[in-house]
Coordinates of C-alpha atoms in Angstrom, one line a residue:
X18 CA 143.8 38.9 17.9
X19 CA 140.6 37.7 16.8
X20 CA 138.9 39.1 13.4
X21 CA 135.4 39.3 12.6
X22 CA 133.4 40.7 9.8
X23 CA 130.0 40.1 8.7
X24 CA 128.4 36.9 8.3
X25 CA 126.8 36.8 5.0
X26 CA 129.9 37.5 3.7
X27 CA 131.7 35.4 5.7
X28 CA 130.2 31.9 5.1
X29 CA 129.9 32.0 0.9
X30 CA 133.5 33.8 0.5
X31 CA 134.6 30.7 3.1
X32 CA 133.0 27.7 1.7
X33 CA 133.2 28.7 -2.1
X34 CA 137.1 29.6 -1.7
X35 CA 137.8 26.5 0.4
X36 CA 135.9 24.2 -2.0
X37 CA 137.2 25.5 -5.1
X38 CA 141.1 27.0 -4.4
X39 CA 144.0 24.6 -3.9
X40 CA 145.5 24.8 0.0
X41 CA 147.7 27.5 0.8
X42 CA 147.0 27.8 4.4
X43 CA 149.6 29.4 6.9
X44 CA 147.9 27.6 9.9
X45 CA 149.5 24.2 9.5
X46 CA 152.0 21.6 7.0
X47 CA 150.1 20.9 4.4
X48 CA 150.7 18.5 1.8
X49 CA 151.6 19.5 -1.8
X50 CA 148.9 17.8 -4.1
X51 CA 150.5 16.9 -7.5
X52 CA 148.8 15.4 -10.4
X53 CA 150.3 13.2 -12.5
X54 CA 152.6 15.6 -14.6
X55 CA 153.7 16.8 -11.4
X56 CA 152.4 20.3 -10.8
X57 CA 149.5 21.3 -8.6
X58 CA 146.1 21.6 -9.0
X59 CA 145.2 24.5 -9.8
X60 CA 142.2 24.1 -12.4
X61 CA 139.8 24.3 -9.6
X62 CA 137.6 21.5 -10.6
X63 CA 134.2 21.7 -9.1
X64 CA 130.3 21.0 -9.9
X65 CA 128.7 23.9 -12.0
X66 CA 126.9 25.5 -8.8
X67 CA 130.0 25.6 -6.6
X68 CA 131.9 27.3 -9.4
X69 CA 129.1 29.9 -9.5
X70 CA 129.1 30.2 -5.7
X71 CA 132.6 30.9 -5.9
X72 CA 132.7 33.1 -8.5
X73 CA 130.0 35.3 -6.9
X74 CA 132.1 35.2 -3.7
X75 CA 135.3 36.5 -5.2
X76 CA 133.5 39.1 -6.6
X77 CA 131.5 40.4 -3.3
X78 CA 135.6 40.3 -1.6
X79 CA 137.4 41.9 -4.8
X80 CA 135.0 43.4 -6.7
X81 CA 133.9 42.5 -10.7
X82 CA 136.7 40.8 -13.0
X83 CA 139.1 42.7 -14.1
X84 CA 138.6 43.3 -18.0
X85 CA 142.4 44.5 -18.5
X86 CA 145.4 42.4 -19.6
X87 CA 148.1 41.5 -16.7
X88 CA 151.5 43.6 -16.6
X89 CA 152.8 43.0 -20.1
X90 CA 155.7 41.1 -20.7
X91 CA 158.8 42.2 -22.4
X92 CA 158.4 41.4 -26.0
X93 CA 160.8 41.2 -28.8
X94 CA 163.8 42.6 -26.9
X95 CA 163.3 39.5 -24.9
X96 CA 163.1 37.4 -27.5
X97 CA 166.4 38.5 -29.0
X98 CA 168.5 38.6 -26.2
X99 CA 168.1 35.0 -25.2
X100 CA 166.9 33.2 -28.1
X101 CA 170.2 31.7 -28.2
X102 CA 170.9 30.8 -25.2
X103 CA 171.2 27.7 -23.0
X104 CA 171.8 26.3 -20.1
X105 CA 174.1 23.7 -19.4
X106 CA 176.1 21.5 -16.3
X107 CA 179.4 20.5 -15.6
X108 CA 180.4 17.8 -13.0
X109 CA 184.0 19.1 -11.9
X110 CA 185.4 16.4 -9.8
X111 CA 188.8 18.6 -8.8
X112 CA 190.3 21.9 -7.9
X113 CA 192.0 21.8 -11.1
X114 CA 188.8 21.6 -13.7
X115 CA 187.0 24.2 -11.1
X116 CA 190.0 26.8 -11.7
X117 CA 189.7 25.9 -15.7
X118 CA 186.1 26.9 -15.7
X119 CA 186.7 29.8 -13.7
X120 CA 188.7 31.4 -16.0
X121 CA 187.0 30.5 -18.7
X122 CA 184.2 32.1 -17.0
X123 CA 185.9 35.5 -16.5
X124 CA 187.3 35.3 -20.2
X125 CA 184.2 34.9 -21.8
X126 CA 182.1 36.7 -19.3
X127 CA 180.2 33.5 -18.5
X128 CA 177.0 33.7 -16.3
X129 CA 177.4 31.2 -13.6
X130 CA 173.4 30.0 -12.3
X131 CA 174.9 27.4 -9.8
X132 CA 177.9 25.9 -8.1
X133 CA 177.8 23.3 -5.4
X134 CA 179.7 20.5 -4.9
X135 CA 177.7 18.3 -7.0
X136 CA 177.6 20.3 -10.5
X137 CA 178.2 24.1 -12.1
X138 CA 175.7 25.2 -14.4
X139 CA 176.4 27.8 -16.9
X140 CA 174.3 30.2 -18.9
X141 CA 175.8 30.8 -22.4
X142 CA 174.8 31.4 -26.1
X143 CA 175.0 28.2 -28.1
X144 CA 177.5 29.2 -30.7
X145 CA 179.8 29.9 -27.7
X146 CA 180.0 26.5 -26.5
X147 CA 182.7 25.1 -28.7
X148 CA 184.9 28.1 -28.0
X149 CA 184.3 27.3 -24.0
X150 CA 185.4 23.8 -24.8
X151 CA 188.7 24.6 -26.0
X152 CA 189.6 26.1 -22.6
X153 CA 188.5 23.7 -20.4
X154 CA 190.1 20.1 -19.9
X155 CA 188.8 17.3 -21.6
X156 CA 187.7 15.4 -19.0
X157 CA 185.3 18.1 -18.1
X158 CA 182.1 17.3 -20.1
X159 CA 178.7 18.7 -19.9
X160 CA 174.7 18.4 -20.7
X161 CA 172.3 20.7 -21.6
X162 CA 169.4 21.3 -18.9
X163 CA 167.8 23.9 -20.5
X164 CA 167.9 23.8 -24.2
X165 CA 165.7 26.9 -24.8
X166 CA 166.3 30.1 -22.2
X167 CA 164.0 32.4 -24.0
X168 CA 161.3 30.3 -24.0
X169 CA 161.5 29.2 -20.3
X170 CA 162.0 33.5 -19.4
X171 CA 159.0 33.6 -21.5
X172 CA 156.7 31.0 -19.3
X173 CA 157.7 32.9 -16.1
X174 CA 155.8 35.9 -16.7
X175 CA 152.1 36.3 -16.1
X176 CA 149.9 35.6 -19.2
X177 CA 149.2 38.9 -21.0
X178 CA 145.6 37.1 -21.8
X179 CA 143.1 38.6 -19.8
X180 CA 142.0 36.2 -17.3
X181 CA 138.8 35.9 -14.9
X182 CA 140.1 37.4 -12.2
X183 CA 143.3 39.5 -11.4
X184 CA 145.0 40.0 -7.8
X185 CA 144.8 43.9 -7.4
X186 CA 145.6 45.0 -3.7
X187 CA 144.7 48.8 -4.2
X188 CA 141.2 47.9 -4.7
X189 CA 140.9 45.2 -2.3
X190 CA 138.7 46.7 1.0
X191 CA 140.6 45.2 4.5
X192 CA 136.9 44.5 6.4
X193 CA 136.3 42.3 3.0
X194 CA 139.1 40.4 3.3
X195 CA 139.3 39.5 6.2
X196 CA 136.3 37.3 5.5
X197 CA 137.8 35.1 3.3
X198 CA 141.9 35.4 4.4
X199 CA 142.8 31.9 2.3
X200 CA 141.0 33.5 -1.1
X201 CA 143.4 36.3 -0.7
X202 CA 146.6 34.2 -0.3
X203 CA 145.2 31.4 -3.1
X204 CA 144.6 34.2 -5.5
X205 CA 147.7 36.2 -4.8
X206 CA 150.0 33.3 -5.1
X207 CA 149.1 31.9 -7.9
X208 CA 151.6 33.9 -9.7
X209 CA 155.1 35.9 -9.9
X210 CA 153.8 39.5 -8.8
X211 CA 155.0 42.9 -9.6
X212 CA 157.0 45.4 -7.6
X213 CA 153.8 47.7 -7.2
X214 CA 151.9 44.6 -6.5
X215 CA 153.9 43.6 -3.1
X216 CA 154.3 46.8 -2.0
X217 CA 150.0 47.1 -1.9
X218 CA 149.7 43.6 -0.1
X219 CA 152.5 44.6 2.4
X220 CA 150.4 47.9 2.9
X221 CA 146.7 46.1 2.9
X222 CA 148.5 43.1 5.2
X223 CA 149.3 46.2 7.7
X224 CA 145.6 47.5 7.6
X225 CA 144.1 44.3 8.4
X226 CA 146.5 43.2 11.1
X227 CA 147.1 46.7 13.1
X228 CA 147.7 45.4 16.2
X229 CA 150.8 42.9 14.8
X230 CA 152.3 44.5 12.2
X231 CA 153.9 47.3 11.5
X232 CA 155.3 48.6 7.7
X233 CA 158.7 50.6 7.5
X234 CA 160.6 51.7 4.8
X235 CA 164.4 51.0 5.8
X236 CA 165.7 53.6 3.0
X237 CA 165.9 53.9 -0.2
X238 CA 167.3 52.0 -3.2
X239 CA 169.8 53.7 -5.4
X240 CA 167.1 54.3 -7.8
X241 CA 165.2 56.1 -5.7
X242 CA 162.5 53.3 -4.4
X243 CA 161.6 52.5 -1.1
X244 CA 162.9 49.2 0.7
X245 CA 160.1 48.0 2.9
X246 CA 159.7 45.8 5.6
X247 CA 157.2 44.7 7.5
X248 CA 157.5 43.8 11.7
X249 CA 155.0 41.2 12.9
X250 CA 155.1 41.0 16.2
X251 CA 152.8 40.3 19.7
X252 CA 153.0 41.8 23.0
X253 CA 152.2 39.6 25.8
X254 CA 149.3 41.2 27.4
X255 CA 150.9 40.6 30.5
X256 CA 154.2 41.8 29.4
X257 CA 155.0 45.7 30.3
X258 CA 158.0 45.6 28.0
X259 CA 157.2 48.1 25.2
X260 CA 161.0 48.6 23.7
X261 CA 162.6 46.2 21.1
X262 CA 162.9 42.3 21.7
X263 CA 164.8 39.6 20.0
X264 CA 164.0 39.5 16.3
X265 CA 164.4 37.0 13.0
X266 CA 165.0 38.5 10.2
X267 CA 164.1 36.8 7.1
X268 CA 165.0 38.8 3.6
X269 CA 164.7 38.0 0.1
X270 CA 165.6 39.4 -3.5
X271 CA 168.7 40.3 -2.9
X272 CA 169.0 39.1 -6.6
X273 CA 166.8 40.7 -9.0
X274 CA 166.3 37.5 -10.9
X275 CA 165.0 35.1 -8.1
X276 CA 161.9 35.6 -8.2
X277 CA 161.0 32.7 -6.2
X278 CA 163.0 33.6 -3.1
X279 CA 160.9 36.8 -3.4
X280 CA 157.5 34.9 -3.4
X281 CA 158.9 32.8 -0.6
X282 CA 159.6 35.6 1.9
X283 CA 155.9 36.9 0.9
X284 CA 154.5 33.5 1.3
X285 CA 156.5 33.5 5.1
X286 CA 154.8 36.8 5.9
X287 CA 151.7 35.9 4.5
X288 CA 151.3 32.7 7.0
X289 CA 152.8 34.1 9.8
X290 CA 150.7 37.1 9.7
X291 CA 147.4 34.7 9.6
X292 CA 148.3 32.1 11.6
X293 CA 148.5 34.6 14.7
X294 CA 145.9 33.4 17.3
X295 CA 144.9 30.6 15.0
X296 CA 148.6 28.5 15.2
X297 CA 149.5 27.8 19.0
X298 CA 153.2 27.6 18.3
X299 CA 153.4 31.0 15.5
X300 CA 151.5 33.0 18.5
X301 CA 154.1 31.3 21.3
X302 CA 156.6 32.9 18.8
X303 CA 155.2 36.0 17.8
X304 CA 154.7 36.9 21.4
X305 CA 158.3 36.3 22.1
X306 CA 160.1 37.3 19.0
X307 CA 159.8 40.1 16.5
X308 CA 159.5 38.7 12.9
X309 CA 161.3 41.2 10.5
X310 CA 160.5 40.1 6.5
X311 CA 162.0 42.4 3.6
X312 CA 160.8 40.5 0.4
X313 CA 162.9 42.9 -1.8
X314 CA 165.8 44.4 -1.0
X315 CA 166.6 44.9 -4.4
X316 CA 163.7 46.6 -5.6
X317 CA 165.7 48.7 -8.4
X318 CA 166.9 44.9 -10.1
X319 CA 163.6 43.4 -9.3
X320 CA 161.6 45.7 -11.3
X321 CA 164.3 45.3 -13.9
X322 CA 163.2 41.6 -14.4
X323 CA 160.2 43.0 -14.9
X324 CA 160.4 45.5 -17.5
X325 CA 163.3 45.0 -19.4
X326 CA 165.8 42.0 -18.6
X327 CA 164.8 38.8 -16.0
X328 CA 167.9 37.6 -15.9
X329 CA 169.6 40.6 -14.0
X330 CA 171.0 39.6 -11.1
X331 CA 172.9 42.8 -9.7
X332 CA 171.3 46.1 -8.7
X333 CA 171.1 49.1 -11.1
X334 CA 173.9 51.5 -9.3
X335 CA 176.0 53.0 -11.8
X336 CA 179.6 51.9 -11.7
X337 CA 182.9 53.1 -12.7
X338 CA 182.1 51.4 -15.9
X339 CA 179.3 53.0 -18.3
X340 CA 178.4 50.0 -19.7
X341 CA 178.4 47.7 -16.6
X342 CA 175.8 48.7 -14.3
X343 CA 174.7 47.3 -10.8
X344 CA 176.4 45.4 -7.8
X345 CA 176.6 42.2 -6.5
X346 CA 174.2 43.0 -2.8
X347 CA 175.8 39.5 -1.6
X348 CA 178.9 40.8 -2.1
X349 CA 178.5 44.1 -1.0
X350 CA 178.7 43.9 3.3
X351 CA 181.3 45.1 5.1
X352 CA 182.8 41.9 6.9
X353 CA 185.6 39.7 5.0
X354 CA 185.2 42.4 1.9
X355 CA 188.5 41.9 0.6
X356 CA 188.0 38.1 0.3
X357 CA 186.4 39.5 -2.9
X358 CA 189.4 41.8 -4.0
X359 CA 189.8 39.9 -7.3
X360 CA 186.4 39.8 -8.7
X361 CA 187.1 44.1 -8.9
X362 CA 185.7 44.0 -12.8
X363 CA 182.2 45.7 -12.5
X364 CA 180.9 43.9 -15.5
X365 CA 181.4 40.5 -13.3
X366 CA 177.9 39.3 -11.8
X367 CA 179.7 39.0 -8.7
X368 CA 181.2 42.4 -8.5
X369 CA 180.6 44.3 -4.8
X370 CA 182.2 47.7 -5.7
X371 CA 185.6 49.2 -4.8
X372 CA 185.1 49.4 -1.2
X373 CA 182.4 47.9 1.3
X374 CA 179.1 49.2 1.3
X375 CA 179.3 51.0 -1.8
X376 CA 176.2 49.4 -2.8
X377 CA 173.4 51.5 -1.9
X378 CA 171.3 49.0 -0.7
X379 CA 173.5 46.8 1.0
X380 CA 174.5 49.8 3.5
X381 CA 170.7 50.5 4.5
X382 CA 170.0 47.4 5.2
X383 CA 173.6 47.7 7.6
X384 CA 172.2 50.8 9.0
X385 CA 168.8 49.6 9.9
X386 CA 169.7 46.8 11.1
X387 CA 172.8 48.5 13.8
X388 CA 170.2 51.2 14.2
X389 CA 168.1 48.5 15.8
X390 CA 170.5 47.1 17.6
X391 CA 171.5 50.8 19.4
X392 CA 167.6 51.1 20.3
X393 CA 167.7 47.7 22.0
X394 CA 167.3 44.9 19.4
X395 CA 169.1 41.6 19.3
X396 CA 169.4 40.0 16.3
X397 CA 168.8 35.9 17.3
X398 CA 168.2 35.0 13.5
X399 CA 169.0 35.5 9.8
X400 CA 167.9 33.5 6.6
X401 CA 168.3 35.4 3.5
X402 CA 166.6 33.4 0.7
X403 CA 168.0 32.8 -2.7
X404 CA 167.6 30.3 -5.4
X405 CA 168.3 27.7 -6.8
X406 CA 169.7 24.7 -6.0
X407 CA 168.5 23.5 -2.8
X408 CA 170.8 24.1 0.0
X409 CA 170.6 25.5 3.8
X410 CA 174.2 27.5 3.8
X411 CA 175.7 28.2 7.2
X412 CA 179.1 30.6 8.0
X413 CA 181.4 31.4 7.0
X414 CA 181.0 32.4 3.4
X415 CA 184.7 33.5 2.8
X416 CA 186.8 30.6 4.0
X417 CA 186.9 27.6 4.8
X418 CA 189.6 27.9 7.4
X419 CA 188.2 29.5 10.1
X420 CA 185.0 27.6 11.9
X421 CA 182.6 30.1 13.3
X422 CA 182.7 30.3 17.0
X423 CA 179.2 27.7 17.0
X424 CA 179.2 26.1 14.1
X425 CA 178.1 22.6 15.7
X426 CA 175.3 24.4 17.0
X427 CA 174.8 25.9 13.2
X428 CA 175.1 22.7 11.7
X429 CA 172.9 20.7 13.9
X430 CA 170.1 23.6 13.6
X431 CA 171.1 23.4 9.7
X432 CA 170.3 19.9 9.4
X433 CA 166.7 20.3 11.4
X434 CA 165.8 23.3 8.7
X435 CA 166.7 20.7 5.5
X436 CA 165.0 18.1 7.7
X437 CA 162.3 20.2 8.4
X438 CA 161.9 21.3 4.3
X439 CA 162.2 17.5 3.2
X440 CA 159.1 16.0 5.7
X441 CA 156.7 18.9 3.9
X442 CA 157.0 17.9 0.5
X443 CA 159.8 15.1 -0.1
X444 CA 162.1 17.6 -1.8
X445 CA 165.9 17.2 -0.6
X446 CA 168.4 20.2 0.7
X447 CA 171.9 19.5 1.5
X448 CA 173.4 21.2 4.3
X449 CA 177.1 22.4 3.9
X450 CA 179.3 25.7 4.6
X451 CA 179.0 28.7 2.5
X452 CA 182.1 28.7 2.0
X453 CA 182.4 25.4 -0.3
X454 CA 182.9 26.2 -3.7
X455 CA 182.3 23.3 -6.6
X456 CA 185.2 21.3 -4.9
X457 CA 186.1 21.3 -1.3
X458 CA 190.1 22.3 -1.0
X459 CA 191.7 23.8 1.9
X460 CA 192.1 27.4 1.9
X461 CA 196.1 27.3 2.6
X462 CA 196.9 25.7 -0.7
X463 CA 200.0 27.1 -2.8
X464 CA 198.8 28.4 -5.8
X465 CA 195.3 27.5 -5.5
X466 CA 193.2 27.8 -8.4
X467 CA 190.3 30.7 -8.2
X468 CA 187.1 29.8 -7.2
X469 CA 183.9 30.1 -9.4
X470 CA 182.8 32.7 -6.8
X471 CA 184.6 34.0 -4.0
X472 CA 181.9 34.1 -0.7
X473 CA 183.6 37.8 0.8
X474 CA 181.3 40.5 1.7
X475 CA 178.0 38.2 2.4
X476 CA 175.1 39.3 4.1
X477 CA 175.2 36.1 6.2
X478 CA 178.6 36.5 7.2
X479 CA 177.8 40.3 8.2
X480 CA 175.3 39.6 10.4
X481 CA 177.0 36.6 11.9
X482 CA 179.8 38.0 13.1
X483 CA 179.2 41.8 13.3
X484 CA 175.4 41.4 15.0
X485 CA 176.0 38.3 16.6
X486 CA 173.2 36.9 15.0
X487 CA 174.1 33.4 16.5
X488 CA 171.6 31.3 13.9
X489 CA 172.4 33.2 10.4
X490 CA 171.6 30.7 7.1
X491 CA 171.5 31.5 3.2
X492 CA 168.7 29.1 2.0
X493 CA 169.1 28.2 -1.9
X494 CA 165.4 27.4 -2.6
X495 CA 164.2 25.5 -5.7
X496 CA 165.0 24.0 -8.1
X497 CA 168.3 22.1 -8.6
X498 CA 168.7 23.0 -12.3
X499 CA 165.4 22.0 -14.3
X500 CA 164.3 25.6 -14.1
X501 CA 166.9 27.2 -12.4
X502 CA 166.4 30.9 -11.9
X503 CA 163.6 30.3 -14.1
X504 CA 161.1 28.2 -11.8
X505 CA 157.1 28.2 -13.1
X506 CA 154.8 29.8 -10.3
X507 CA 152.9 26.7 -9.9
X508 CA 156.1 26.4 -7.9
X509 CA 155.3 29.3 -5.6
X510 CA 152.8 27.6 -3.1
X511 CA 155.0 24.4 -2.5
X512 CA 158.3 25.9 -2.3
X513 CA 156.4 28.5 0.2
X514 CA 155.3 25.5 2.3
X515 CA 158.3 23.8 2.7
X516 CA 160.0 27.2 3.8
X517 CA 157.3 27.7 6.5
X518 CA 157.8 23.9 7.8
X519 CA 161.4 25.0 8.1
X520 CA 160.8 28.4 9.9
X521 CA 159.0 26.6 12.3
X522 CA 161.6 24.3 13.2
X523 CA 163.3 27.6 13.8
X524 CA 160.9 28.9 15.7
X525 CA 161.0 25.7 17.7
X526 CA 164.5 25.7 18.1
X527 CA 164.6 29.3 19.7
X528 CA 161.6 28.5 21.8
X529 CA 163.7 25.8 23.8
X530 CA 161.7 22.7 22.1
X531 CA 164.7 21.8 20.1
X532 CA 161.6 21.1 17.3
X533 CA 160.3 18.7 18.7
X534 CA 156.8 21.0 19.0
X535 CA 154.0 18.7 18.8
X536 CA 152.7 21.3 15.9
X537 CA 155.2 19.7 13.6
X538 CA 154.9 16.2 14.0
X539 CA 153.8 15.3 10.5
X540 CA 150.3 13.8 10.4
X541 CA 149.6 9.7 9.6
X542 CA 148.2 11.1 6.3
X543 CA 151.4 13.5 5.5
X544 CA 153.4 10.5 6.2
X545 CA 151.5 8.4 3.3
X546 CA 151.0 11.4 1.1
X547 CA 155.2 11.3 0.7
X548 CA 155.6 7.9 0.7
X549 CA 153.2 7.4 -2.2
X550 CA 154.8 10.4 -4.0
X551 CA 158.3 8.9 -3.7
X552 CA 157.2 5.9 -5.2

């Protein structure tokens, strides 16, 4: 599908954006350009007459600046509820110091950011610390990665200062846009966006791309709030097929509180959708597969972070509990539920509910998806995006003992995705089972200590096995515990990139090319772009 729109919009919206945004094209890998401290450019540095050629472009495509504030932070609630708080890591080496902190976890109520083999981190008010070290063996010690967690919620937000120009998709006119598509993404991924925000772009990404995508609403939250999707998809023109084809579904949110792997699915969609007839290999795809992206499917928790808590991680279903509120969505499928049967305490972030698919959300996502699957879908792909800790997570996610039917084939794809996130910006994911908790044990041993987090009841694990979706992943995005849940948004452009690098090594994959597509081949000057950052 070629676009066009009117020239004299075209060329100053096109030159001005290019010249003066940082890249965050969806047509091909693209470096990350860091300064010195490490974040992008995004100051925009540029002689005084480009600056005004922009600016006068920006407003002919959105309209005047906006002279009202950004969505308002949460203030002193905030504030109070965290100003305490910390973050810290513990290196358990053995089953034993795992099962220690696991109980000290439940005990206390702990709120447990990460596990992997390589370190836990805990969230935890300061004053609470010495009290965790009396139940916890001495060998197990511990550092502080994030001293202050009030301050780091605090930096996530948007700036309530009014700034030049504010992303507002309800005003933005499709014919416009489409004359300058990398001003819309460089302006609308600059930062963390609102609930009402993402819905708009999905809607305004619809009206400019008719003939590929398509916006549904796959029920609603417990709450009351649409979950949307959005299909992008091409017919071969010389294809008569008209009913549904194999399709990659790629979700994100399923935690309220990361936000990144929300911005990520967006970012997906956003390149995908603008890369059609531009990209050789995203068309090849698009006019083979269906591309199904749901960037929250937990739109009740999500807003949440927004208005009241950032840290909530469940959704906002009412339990049996008053007081507790929400469910674990990860927890929450129907496959391997009672691999959770102990975690049955609704105040526990992992809690699931009392029976599978009690969570509201989980079970229209289950219905949609066999719904498609009765009209003549096939499910070839899953990645559900999460954060943090950088890891591609393969089946099963509730035990160890049992190998999934291909799991050579899902390791060996596995290892292509972290390869395939590592070559666009340098950054490193390990590749292991879902099922590994902080230290690998077998599954059959007497007495086993508990786990940090038992892996029943996954989304990954559903799909898997139940929809035969033969390539199912959960990808833990950025950070590994700097920033944790709490990631700045001059993260959101990089982290995007290095997700679409590993997408199309998917695509690649279920195209027959084993991705080895000549589109991915890093360029000579990507190659010395990593090598001089790794220095």
């Amino acid at each position: 599908m070629r676009l066009s729109a009117p020239k004299l919009v075209a060329l100053p919206v096109a030159v001005a954006l290019a010249l003066s945004f940082p890249g965050a094209s969806g047509a091909g890998i693209l470096p990350s350009h860091y300064e010195g401290d490490g974040r992008p450019d995004s100051s925009g540095h540029v002689f005084p007459f480009l600056k005004w050629l922009r600016d006068s472009a920006v407003e002919v495509v959105f309209g005047k600046p906006s002279t009202r504030p950004k969505a308002s932070r949460p203030g002193a609630n905030l504030q109070s509820r965290y100003r305490n708080d910390v973050v810290v890591r513990f290196n358990v080496t053995n089953s034993d110091e795992e099962g220690a902190l696991a109980r000290a976890a439940e005990q206390m109520f702990l709120d447990i950011w990460a596990f992997t083999p390589d370190f836990v981190d805990v969230r935890l008010d300061k004053d609470d610390v010495t009290s965790l070290q009396t139940l916890l063996p001495k060998s197990l010690e511990f550092s502080v990665l994030i001293p202050d967690v009030a301050a780091a919620i605090w930096a996530t937000y948007p700036s309530t200062a009014v700034e030049t120009y504010r992303f507002d998709p309800s005003k933005a006119d499709p014919g416009k846009m489409r004359a300058s598509l990398a001003g819309m993404g460089n302006i609308f991924f600059q930062d963390y966006q609102t609930l009402a925000v993402i819905t708009s772009w999905m809607r305004l990404l619809e009206a400019m791309f008719p003939s590929i995508a398509e916006m549904v609403s796959i029920g609603n939250s417990y709450e009351g709030r649409d979950v949307y999707a959005l299909r992008v998809g091409a017919r071969d023109e010389h294809d008569p097929a008209k009913g549904p084809r194999k399709t990659i579904l790629i979700t994100g949110g399923l935690h309220g509180r990361e936000w990144i792997s929300t911005s990520t699915a967006t970012y997906l969609l956003w390149s995908v959708i603008t890369s059609y007839d531009n990209e050789p290999m995203i068309t090849k795809l698009l006019k083979q597969f269906d591309i199904v992206f749901i960037p929250v499917l937990n739109p009740d928790g999500y807003e949440y972070t927004w208005q009241t808590d950032r840290l909530w991680r469940k959704s906002r279903q009412q339990t049996k509990l008053r007081f507790c509120r929400g469910f674990d969505l990860d927890h929450a499928f129907g496959y391997a539920w009672d691999a959770v049967e102990h975690q049955s305490d609704p105040c526990s972030e992992s809690y699931g509910g009392d029976q599978p698919f009690q969570a509201v959300e989980a079970s229209k996502l289950a219905t949609w998806a066999k719904n498609e699957t009765e009209n003549g879908a096939t499910f070839v792909a899953f990645l559900d995006l999460h954060s943090y800790s950088q890891q591609v997570l393969y089946p099963y996610s509730y035990t160890c003992s049992i190998d999934p039917p291909n799991r050579e084939n899902l390791e060996e794809l596995a290892v292509g995705l972290a390869k395939a996130l590592r070559l666009s910006s340098g950054e490193s994911y390990s590749v292991a089972s879902a099922c590994e908790g902080a230290v690998a044990r077998a599954e059959s041993e007497i007495d086993s200590p508990p786990r940090l987090e038992a892996g029943g009841g996954a989304a990954i694990d559903w799909f898997y096995h139940e929809l035969q979706a033969r390539y199912s992943y959960q990808i833990k995005l950025r950070d590994t515990g700097s920033y944790g849940f709490l990631l700045p948004s001059d993260n959101i452009v990089p982290t995007g990139e290095e997700t679409l690098n590993a997408l199309k090594y998917l695509g690649d994959y279920l195209l027959g090319n084993n991705g080895i597509e000549k589109s991915f081949q890093p360029s000579p000057e990507l190659w010395r772009d990593l090598r001089r950052r790794k220095r």
